[in-house]
Coordinates of C-alpha atoms (C1' of nucleotides) in Angstrom, one line a residue:
Chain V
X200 CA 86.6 79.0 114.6
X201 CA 90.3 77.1 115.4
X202 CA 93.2 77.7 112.8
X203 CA 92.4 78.5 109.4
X204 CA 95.2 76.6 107.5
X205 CA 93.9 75.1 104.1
X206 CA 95.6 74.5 100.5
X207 CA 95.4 78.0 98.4
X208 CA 95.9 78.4 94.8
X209 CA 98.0 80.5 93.0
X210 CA 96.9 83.9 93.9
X211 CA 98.1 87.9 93.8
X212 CA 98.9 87.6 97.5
X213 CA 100.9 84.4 97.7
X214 CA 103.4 85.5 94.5
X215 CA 104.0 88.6 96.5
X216 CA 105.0 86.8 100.0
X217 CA 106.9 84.5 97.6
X218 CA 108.8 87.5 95.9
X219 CA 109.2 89.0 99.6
X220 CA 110.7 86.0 100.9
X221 CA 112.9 85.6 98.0
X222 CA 114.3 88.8 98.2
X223 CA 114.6 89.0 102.0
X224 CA 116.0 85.9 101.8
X225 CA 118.7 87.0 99.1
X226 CA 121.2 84.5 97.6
X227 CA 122.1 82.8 100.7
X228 CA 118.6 81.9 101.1
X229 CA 118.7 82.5 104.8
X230 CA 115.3 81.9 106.7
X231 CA 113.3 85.1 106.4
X232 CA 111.8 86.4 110.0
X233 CA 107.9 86.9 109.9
X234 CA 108.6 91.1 110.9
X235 CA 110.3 91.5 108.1
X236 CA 108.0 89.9 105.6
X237 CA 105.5 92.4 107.5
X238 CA 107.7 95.3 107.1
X239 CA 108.6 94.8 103.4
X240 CA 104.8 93.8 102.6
X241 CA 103.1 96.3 104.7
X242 CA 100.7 94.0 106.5
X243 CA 100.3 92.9 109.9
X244 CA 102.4 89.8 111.7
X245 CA 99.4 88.3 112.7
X246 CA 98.8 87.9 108.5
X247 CA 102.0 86.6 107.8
X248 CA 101.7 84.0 110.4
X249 CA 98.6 82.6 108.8
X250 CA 99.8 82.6 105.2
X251 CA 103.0 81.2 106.0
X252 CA 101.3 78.2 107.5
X253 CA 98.8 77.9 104.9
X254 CA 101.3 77.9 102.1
X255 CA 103.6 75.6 104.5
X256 CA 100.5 72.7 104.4
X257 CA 99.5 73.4 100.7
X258 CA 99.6 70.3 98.4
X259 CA 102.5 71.5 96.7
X260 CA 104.2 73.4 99.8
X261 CA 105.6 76.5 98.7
X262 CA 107.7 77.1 102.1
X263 CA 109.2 75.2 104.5
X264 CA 108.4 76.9 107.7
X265 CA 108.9 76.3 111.5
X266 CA 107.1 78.0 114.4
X267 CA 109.5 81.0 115.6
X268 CA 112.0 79.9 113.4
X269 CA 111.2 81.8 110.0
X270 CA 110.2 80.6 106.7
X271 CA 112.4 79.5 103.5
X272 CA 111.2 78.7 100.0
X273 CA 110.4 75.1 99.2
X274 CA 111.5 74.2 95.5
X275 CA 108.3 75.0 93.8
X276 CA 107.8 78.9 95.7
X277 CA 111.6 80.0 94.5
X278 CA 110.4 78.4 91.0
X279 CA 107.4 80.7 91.1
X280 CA 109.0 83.6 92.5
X281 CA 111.9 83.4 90.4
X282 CA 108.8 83.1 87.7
X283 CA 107.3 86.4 88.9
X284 CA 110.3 88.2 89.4
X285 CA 110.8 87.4 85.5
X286 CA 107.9 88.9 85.0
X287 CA 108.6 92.0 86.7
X288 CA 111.4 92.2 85.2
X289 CA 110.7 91.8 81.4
X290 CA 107.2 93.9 81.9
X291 CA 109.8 97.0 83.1
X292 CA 112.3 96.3 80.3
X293 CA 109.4 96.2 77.9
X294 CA 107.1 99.1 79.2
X295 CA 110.6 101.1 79.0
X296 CA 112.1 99.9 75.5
X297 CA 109.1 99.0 73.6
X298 CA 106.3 102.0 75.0
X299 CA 108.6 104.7 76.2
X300 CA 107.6 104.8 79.7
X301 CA 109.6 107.2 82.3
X302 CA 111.8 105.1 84.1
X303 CA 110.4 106.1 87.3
X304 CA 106.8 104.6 86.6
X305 CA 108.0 101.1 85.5
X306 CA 107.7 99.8 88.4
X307 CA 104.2 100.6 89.5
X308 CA 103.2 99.2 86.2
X309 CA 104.8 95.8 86.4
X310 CA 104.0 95.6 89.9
X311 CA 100.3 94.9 88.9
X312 CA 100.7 93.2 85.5
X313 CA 103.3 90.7 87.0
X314 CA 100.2 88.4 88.2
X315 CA 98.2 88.3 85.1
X316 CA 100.2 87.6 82.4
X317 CA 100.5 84.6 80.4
X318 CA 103.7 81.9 79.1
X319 CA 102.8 83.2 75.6
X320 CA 102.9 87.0 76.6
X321 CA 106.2 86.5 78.6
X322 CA 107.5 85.0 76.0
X323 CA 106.8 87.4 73.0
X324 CA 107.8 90.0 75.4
X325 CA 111.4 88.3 75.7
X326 CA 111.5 87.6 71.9
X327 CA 110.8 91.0 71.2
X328 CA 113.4 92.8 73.5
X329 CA 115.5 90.2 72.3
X330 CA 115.6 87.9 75.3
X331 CA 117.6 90.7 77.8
X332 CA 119.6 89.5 80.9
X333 CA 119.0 92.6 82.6
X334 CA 116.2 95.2 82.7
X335 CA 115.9 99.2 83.2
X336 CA 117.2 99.0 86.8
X337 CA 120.2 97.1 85.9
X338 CA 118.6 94.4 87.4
X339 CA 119.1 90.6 86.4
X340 CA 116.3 89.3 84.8
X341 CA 116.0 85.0 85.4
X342 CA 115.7 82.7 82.8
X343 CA 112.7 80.6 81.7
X344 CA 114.4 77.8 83.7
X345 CA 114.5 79.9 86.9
X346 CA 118.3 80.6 87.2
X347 CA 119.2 83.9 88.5
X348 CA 122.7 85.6 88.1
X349 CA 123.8 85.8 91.9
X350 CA 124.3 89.4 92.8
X351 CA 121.9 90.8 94.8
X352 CA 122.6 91.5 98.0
X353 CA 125.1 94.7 99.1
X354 CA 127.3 95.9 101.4
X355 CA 125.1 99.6 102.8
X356 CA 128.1 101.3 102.0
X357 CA 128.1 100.9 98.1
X358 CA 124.5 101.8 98.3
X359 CA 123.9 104.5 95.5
X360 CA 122.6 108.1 97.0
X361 CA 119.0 108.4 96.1
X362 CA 118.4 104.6 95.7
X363 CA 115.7 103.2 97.8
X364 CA 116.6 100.0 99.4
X365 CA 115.4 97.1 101.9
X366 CA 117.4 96.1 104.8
X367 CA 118.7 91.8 103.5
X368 CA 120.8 91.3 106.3
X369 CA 122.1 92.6 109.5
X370 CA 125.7 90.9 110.5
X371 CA 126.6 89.8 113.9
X372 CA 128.1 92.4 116.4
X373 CA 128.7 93.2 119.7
X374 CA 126.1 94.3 122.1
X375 CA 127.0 97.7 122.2
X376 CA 126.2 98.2 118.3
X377 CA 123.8 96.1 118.1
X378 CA 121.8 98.5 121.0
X379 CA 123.0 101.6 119.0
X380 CA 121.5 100.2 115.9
X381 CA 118.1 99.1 117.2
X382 CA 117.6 102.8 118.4
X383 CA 118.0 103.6 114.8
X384 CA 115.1 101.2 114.5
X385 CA 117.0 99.9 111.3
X386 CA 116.3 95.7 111.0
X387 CA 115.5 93.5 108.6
X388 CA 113.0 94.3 106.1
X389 CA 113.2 98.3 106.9
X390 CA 112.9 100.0 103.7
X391 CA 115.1 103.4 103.4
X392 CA 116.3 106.1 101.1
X393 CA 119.6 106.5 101.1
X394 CA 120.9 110.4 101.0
X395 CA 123.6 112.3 99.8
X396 CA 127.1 111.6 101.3
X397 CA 127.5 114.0 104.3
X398 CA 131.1 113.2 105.7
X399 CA 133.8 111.9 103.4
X400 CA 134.7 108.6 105.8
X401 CA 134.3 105.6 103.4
X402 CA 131.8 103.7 104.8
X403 CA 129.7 106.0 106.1
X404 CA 126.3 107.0 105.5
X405 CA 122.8 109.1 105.6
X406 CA 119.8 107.6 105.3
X407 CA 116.4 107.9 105.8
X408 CA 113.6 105.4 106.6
X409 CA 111.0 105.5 104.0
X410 CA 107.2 106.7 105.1
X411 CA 109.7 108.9 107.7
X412 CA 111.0 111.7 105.1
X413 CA 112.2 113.6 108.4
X414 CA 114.5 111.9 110.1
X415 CA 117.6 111.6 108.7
X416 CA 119.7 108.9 110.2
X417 CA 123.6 109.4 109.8
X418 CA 125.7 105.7 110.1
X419 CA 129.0 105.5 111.0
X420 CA 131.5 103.4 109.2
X421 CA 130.7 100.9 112.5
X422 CA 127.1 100.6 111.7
X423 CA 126.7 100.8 108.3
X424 CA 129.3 97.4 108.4
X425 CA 127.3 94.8 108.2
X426 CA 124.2 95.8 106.9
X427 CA 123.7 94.3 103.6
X428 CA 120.8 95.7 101.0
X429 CA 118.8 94.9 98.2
X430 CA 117.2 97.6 96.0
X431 CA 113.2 98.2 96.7
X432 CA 111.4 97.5 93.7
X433 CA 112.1 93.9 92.7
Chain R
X244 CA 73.7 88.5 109.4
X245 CA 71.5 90.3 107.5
X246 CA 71.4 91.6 103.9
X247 CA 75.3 93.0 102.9
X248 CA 74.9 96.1 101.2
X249 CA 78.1 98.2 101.9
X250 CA 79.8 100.5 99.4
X251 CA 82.5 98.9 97.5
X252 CA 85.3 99.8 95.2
X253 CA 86.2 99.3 91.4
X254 CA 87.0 95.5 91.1
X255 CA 87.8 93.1 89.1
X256 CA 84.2 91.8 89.5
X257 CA 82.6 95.0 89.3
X258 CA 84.3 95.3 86.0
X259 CA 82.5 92.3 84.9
X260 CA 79.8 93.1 85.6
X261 CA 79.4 96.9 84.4
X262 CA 80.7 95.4 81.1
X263 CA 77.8 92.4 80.9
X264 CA 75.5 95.0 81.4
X265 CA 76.9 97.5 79.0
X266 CA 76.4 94.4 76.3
X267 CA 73.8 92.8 77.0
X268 CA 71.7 96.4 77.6
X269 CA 72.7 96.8 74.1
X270 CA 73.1 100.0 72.4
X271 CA 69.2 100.9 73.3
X272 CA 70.2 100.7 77.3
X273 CA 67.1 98.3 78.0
X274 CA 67.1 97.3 81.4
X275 CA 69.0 93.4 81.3
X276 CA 67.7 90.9 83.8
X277 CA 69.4 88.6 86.7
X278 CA 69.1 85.7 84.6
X279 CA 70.9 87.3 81.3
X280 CA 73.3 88.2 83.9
X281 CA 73.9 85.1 86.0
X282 CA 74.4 83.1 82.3
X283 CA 76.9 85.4 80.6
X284 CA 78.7 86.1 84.2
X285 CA 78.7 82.0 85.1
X286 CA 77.6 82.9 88.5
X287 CA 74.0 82.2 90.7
X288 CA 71.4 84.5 90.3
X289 CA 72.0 85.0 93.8
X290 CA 75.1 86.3 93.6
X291 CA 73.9 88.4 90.8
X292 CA 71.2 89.9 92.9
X293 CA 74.0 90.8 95.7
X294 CA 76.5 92.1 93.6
X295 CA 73.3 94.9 91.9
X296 CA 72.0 95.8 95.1
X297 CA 75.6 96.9 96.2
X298 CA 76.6 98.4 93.3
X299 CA 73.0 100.1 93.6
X300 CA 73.7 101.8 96.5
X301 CA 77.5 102.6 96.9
X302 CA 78.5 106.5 97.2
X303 CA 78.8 106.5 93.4
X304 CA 76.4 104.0 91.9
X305 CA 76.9 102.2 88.7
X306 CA 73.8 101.0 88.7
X307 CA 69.6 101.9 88.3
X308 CA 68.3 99.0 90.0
X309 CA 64.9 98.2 90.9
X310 CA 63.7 94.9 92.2
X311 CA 62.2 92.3 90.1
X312 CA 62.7 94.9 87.3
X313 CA 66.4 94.4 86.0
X314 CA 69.4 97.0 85.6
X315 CA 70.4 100.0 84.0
X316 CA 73.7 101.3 83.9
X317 CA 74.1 104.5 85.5
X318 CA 76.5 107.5 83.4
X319 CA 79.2 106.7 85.8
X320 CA 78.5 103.1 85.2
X321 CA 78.3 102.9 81.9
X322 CA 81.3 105.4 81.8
X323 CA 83.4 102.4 83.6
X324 CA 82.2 99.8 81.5
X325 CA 83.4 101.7 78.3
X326 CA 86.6 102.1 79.7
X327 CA 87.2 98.2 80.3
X328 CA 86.1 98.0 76.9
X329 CA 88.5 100.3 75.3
X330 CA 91.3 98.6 77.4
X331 CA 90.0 95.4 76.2
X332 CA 89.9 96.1 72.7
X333 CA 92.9 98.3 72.5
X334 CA 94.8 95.2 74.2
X335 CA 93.5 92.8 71.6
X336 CA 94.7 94.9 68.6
X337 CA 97.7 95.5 70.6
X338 CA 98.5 91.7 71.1
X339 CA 97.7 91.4 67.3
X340 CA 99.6 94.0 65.7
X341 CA 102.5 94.3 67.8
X342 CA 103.0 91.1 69.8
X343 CA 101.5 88.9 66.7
X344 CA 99.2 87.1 68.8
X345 CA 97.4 84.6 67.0
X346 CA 94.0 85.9 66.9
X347 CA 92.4 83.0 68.5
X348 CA 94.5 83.6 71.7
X349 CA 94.2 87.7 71.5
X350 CA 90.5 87.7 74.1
X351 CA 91.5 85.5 77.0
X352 CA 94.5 87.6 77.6
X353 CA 92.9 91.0 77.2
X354 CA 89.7 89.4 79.6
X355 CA 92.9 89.4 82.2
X356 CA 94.6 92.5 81.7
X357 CA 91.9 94.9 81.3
X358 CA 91.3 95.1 84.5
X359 CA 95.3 96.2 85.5
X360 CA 96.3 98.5 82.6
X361 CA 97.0 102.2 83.8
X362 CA 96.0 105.1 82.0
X363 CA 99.3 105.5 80.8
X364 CA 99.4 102.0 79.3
X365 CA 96.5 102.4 77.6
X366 CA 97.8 105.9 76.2
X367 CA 100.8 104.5 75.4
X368 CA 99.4 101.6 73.1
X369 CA 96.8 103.3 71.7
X370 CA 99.7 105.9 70.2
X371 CA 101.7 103.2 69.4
X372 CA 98.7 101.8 67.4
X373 CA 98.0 104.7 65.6
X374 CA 94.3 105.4 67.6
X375 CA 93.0 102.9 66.5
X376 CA 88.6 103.0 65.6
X377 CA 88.4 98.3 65.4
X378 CA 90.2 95.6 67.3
X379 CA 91.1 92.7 65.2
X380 CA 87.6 91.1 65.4
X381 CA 85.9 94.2 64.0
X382 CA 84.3 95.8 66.9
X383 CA 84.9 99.6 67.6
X384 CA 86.9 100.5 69.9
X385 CA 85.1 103.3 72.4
X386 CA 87.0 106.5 73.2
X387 CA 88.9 108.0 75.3
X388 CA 86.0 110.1 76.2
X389 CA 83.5 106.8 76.5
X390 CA 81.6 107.4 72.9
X391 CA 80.9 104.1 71.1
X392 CA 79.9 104.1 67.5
X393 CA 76.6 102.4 68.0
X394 CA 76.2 99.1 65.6
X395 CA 76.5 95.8 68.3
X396 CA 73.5 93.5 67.9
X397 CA 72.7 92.1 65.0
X398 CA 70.1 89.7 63.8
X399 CA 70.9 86.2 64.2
X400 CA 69.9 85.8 60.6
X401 CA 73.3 87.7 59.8
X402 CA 75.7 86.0 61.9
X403 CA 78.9 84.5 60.5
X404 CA 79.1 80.6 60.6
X405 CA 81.4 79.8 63.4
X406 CA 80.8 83.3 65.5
X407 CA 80.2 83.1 69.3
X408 CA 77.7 85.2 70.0
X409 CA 75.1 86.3 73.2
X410 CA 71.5 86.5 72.7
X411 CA 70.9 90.5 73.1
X412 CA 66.9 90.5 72.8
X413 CA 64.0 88.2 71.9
X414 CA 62.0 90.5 70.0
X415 CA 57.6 90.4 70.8
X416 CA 56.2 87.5 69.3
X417 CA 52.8 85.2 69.4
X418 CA 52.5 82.8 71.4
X419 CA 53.2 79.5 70.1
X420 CA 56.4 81.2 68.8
X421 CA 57.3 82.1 72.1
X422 CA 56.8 78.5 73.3
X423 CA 58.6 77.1 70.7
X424 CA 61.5 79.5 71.2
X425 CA 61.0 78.6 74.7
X426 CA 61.7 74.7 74.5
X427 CA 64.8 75.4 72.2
X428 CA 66.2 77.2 75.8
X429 CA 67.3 80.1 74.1
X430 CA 66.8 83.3 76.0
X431 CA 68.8 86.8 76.9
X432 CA 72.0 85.9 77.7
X433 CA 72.6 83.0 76.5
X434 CA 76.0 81.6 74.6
X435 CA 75.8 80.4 71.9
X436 CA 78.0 79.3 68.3
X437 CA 76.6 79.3 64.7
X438 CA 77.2 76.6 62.5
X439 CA 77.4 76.2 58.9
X440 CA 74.0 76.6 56.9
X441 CA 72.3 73.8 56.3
X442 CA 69.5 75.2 54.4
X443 CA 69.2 78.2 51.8
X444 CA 66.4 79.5 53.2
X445 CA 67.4 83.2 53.9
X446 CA 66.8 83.5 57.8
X447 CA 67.3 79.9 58.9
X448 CA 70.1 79.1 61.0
X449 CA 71.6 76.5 63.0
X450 CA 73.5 77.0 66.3
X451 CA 74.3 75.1 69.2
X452 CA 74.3 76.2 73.0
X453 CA 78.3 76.8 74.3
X454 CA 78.7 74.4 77.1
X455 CA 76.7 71.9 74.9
X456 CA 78.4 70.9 71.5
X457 CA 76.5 67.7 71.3
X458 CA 72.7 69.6 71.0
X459 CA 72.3 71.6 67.4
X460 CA 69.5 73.6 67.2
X461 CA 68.2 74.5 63.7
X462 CA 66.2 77.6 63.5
X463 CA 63.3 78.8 61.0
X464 CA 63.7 82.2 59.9
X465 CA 60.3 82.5 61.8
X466 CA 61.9 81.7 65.2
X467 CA 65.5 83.4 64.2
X468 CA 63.5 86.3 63.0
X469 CA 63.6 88.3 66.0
X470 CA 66.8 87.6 68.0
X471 CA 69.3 90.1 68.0
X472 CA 72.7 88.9 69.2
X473 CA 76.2 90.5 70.1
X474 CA 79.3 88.9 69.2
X475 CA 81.0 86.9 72.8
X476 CA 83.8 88.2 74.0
X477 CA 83.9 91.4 74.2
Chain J
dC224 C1' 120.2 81.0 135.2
dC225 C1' 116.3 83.3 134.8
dT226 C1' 113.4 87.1 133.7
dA227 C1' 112.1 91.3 130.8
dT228 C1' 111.3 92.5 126.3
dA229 C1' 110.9 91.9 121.6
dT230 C1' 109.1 88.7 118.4
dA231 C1' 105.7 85.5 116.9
dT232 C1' 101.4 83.0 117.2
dT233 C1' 96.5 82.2 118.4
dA234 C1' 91.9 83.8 118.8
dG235 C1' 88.3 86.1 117.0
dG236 C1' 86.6 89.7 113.5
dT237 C1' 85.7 92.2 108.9
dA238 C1' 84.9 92.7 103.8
dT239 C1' 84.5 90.8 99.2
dA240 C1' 82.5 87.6 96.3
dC241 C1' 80.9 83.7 95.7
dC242 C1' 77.5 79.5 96.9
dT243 C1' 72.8 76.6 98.0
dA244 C1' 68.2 76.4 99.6
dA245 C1' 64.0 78.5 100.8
dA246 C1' 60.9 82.2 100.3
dT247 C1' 58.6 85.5 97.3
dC248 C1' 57.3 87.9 93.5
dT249 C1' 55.4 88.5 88.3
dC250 C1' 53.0 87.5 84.7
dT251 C1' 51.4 84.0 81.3
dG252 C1' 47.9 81.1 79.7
dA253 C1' 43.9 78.6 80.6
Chain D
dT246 C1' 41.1 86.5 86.9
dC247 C1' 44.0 83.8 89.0
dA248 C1' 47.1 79.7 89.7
dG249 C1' 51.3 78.0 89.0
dA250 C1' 55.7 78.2 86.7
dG251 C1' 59.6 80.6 86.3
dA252 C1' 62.4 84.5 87.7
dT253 C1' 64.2 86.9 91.5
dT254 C1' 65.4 87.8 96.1
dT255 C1' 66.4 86.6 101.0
dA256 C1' 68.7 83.9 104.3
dG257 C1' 72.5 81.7 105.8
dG258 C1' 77.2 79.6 104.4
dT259 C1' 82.2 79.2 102.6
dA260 C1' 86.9 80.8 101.3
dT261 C1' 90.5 84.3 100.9
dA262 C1' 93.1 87.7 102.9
dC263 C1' 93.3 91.0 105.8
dC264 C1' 92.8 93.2 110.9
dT265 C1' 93.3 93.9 116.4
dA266 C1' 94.0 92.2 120.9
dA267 C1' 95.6 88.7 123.8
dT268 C1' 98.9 85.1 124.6
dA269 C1' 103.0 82.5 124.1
dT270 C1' 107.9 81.9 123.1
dA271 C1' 112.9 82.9 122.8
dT272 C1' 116.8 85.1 124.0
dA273 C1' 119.8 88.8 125.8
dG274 C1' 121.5 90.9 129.9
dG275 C1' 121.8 91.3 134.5

DNA sequence: CCTATATATTAGGTATACCTAAATCTCTGA
DNA sequence: TCAGAGATTTAGGTATACCTAATATATAGG
């Protein structure tokens, strides 16, 4: 049985490897690397592979992707992402204004619902909070036309203590770092937990990798430089 | 390959189908047949067949099944089914009452949610609604503790003009009654929508099939005597 | 420049939930 | 009572979305 790579509708699986690769991929809509996808969505390479091709060949492709060379989002899988990410978005707002959830369980909640709702709940939603730009998390919610408020992506260093994040982007740098940085096992897509400042130097900063509550990883101002984060939980 | 039979977890499907048997089992919890099941479900008897025999079997079944004899639901079955019920009903009113759904649009959302709601979200609307015992169509809503205020099938006689309904049971009958009834294609499960009286006579009726608007079907009360229906879309 | 290593892809499976076609039951009516 | 019609089940597939193991590719460092 020879490569699997047929058209796919709109599914649960496919809005969340569109959200993943618009978040990865962040404003600058840099090509999103295949380990990353599998870090943030917690499945095997091997997976993303295949769905990146499939949704690469769909009649309306939702990625452009090359072989070893990442993936970006075509026009139609940043309009549906953008869409889902509304979703998200509103469903927290709402689930936090309108029914009094605990800010921590939002998430969780919208997570699921995201998939499943309709245009008319999505927009009664809006209506009813009074079409919001932003929701619980301070987050920009984007419009019904698919424009999102840039923003985004942050520097590790203004990273709040407590906030859980997911590695956007890791700038160049000299071999040396770069070496220092992969023992940390910190790339692109690594979710972490950032702790309480330890040391007063500006930049610098304790984190620890999520599913690894242990190990505490301490960054000097030279490695936390040009890592830039986006907040888990989009 | 031989026959599939492995254990399997709550789905979607499985939702389905607990909640097709908890309707068309009626409130007496007679045993419904694959054929009932593949009409109201839209899937092969095959498939119906499949899905029982795993559901049958899994470490907590949710079914009594017995070949060539139909289904049951089993307590922890029928304790599931009421739950989707409650969320469906609870979303329904929700949608109505809060999100001023018209009422026309309130089922095929809450068919979609249902399945994704936590408990929470169901906690939180039901408060919000003030408990509430009906949905907006008039059917009670089940508790939290899985107790349903019995009433569901009624005689076809007492339908409302313009009600989707499901054939619940074909009460006994003589023969040529049965033959009758037979050519007209009605049987357990099937869909159908009632249509203005055309005569005064107290028990006739006329419906036509859903899926077939072009072929009315005009009852005596002799034939429409003993079929007990429940209203679609629960 | 050329290889080791990390990254990515192919190959081949699994499970769910469907399907069609071919048996096989059940039970009605003559 | 018993044949045949209709209902049900078995057998064998398909598609999606995962997986592991084996292979291929790219690039960083010597």
């Amino acid at each position: 049985m020879p490569a699997r790579r047929q058209a796919n509708a709109n599914s649960e699986s496919v809005d969340n490897y569109l959200k993943a690769i618009l978040v990865l991929g962040g404003s600058t809509e840099q090509r999103v690397t295949s380990t990353a996808l599998a870090n943030r969505l917690g499945v095997a390479p091997a997976s993303i592979t295949n769905m990146l091709q499939k949704l690469a060949v769909a009649p309306e492709p939702m990625v452009e992707y090359e072989r070893h060379r990442g993936v970006r989002l075509s026009p139609a899988g940043r309009r549906r992402a953008l869409e889902i990410v509304r979703h998200h978005r509103l469903i927290e707002t709402f689930l936090y204004e309108i029914l009094d959830y605990p800010i921590e369980e939002v998430h969780d909640e919208a997570e699921r619902l995201e998939h499943f709702i309709s245009e008319r709940f999505e927009e009664r939603i809006a209506a009813k909070l009074g079409h919001p730009k932003t929701d619980p998390h301070g987050q920009s919610i984007p419009t019904m036309e698919g424009q999102m408020p840039v923003r985004e992506a942050i520097c590790l260093s203004e990273a709040l203590a407590g906030g859980a994040y997911v590695i956007d982007s890791v700038g160049e740098r000299d071999a040396e770092t770069r070496r220092r940085l992969e023992a940390t096992g910190l790339r692109v897509g690594i979710k972490l937990q950032v702790l309480p400042r330890t040391s007063a130097e500006t930049c610098s900063v304790s984190i620890r990798r999520a599913g690894q509550p242990e190990d505490a990883i301490d960054l000097t101002a030279e490695l936390a430089g040009g890592i830039r984060i986006v907040p888990f939980g989009i």
